[in-house]
Amino acid sequence: MWKIFGDKEDPRRRLEKIFGEDSPSAGPPPAAREWAATVLAQAGIDAATSELAAIKCLRDAQPRLTLKAAVYLAKDATTL
């Protein structure tokens, strides 16, 4: 279904569905955080300096990620 008025889903809920793990009170599920860090490290991408490249890399690696969830993971990766 197309989202005419934008994606209102909490990105943590999407990540919980994909990675099968609950999110802590702040941040993505630990499995999602670890996966994103591994994918970005293997690709040699620093999310802090190349946010768009990080988002594309994450979405290419996991097509079920929505844009909003990928942005959320990429921003989280800058804090690791």
mmCIF file of N, CA and C in Angstrom, residues 31-41 58 73-74 77:
data_model
loop_
_atom_site.group_PDB
_atom_site.id
_atom_site.type_symbol
_atom_site.label_atom_id
_atom_site.label_comp_id
_atom_site.label_asym_id
_atom_site.label_seq_id
_atom_site.Cartn_x
_atom_site.Cartn_y
_atom_site.Cartn_z
ATOM 1 N N ALA A 31 20.211 -6.285 17.745
ATOM 2 C CA ALA A 31 20.578 -7.060 16.554
ATOM 3 C C ALA A 31 20.653 -6.168 15.320
ATOM 4 N N ALA A 32 19.745 -5.209 15.212
ATOM 5 C CA ALA A 32 19.748 -4.280 14.077
ATOM 6 C C ALA A 32 20.964 -3.370 14.140
ATOM 7 N N ARG A 33 21.276 -2.905 15.320
ATOM 8 C CA ARG A 33 22.441 -2.025 15.507
ATOM 9 C C ARG A 33 23.733 -2.755 15.139
ATOM 10 N N GLU A 34 23.866 -3.984 15.594
ATOM 11 C CA GLU A 34 25.064 -4.773 15.295
ATOM 12 C C GLU A 34 25.150 -5.079 13.795
ATOM 13 N N TRP A 35 24.013 -5.447 13.207
ATOM 14 C CA TRP A 35 23.981 -5.736 11.772
ATOM 15 C C TRP A 35 24.408 -4.510 10.967
ATOM 16 N N ALA A 36 23.844 -3.347 11.284
ATOM 17 C CA ALA A 36 24.173 -2.122 10.551
ATOM 18 C C ALA A 36 25.655 -1.789 10.678
ATOM 19 N N ALA A 37 26.196 -1.909 11.874
ATOM 20 C CA ALA A 37 27.616 -1.615 12.081
ATOM 21 C C ALA A 37 28.487 -2.556 11.254
ATOM 22 N N THR A 38 28.118 -3.829 11.204
ATOM 23 C CA THR A 38 28.880 -4.815 10.431
ATOM 24 C C THR A 38 28.802 -4.525 8.937
ATOM 25 N N VAL A 39 27.599 -4.265 8.439
ATOM 26 C CA VAL A 39 27.408 -3.986 7.006
ATOM 27 C C VAL A 39 28.194 -2.747 6.593
ATOM 28 N N LEU A 40 28.108 -1.690 7.385
ATOM 29 C CA LEU A 40 28.813 -0.449 7.044
ATOM 30 C C LEU A 40 30.326 -0.627 7.130
ATOM 31 N N ALA A 41 30.791 -1.367 8.128
ATOM 32 C CA ALA A 41 32.235 -1.606 8.261
ATOM 33 C C ALA A 41 32.758 -2.417 7.079
ATOM 34 N N LEU A 58 22.702 0.254 3.518
ATOM 35 C CA LEU A 58 21.820 -0.509 4.399
ATOM 36 C C LEU A 58 20.590 -1.010 3.648
ATOM 37 N N LEU A 73 18.698 3.939 11.357
ATOM 38 C CA LEU A 73 19.878 3.107 11.622
ATOM 39 C C LEU A 73 21.170 3.836 11.272
ATOM 40 N N ALA A 74 21.175 4.558 10.163
ATOM 41 C CA ALA A 74 22.383 5.288 9.755
ATOM 42 C C ALA A 74 22.728 6.362 10.783
ATOM 43 N N ALA A 77 24.183 4.756 13.765
ATOM 44 C CA ALA A 77 25.548 4.278 13.515
ATOM 45 C C ALA A 77 26.584 5.375 13.734
#
